[in-house]
PDB file of C-alpha atoms in Angstrom:
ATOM      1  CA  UNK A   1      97.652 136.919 123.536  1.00  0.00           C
ATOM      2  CA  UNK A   2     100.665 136.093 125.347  1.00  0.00           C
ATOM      3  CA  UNK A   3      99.022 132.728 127.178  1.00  0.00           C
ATOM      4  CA  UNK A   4      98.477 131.572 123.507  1.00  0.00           C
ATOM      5  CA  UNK A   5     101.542 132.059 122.076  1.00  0.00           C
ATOM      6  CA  UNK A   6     103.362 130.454 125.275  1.00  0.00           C
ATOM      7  CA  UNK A   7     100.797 127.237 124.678  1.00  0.00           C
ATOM      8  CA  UNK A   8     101.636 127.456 121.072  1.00  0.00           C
ATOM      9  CA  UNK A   9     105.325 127.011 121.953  1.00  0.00           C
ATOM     10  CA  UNK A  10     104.509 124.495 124.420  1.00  0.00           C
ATOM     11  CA  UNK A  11     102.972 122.338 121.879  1.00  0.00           C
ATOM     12  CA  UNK A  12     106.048 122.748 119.575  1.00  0.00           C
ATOM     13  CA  UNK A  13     108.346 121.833 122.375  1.00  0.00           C
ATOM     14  CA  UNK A  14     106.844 119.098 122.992  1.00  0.00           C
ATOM     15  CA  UNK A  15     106.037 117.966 119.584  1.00  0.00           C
ATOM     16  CA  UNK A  16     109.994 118.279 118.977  1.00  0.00           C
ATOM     17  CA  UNK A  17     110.755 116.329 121.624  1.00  0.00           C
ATOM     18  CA  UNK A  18     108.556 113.426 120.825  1.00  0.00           C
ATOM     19  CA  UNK A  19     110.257 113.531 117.630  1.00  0.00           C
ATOM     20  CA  UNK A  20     113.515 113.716 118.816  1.00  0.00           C
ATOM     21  CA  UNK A  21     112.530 110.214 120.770  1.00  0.00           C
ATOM     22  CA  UNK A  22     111.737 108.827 117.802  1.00  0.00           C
ATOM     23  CA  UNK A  23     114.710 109.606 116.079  1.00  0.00           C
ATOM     24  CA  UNK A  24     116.779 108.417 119.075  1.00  0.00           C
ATOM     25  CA  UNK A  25     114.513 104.981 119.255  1.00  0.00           C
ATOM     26  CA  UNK A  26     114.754 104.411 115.444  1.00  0.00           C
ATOM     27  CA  UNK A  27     118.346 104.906 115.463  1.00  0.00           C
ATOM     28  CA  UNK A  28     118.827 102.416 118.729  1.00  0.00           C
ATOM     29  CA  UNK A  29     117.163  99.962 116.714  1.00  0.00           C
ATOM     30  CA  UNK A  30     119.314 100.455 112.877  1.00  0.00           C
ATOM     31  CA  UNK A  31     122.484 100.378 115.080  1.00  0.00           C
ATOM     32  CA  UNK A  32     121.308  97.263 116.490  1.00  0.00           C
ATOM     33  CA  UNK A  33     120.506  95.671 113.361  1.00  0.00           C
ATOM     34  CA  UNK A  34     123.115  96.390 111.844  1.00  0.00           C
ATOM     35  CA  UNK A  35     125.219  95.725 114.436  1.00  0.00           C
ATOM     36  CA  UNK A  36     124.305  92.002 116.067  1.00  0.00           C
ATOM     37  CA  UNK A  37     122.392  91.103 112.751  1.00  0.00           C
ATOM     38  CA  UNK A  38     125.703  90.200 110.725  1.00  0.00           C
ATOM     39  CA  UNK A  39     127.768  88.686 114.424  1.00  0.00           C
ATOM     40  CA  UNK A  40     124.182  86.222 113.985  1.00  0.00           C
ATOM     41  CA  UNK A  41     124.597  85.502 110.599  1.00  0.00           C
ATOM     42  CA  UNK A  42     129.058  84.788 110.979  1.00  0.00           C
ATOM     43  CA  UNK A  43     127.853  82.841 113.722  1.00  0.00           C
ATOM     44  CA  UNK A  44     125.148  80.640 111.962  1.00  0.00           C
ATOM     45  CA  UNK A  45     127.609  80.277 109.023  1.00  0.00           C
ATOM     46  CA  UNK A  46     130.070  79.297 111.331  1.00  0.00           C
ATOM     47  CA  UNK A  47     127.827  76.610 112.978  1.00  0.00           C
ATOM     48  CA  UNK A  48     126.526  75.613 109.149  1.00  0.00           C
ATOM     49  CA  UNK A  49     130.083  74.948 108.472  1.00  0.00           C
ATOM     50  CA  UNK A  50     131.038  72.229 111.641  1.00  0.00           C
ATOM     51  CA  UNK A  51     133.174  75.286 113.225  1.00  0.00           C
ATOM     52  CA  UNK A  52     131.669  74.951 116.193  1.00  0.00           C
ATOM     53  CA  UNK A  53     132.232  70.729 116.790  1.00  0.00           C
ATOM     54  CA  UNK A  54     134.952  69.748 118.376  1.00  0.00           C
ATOM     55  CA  UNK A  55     137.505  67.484 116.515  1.00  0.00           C
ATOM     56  CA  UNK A  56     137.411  64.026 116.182  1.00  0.00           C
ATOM     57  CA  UNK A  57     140.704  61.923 116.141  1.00  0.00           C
TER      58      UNK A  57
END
C-alpha cells in the first residue's frame, strides 16, 4: 500500500509542477504584453505623428 500512495504523490508532484510552469509561462507572456505592447504603440504614435523625421530648414 505504501508503493501506491508514494506513486499517488508522485503524480501530484508532478501534476503541481506542470502547473506551476504554466503559471510561470502565462505570466512571462502578460508581463510581456503588457510591458512592450504600449513602448509599440508610443512608438507607432510617435512615428504616425512625423516624430521620428528629421527637420527640414
Amino acid at each position: 500500500m505504501k508503493k501506491k500512495k508514494s506513486k499517488k504523490n508522485q503524480t501530484n508532484s508532478k501534476l503541481i509542477e506542470q502547473k506551476l510552469g504554466q503559471t510561470k509561462n502565462s505570466a512571462k507572456l502578460v508581463l510581456f504584453v503588457f510591458g512592450v505592447g504600449p513602448i509599440i504603440g508610443i512608438l507607432i504614435f510617435l512615428y504616425s505623428k512625423g516624430f521620428f523625421n528629421s527637420p527640414t530648414m
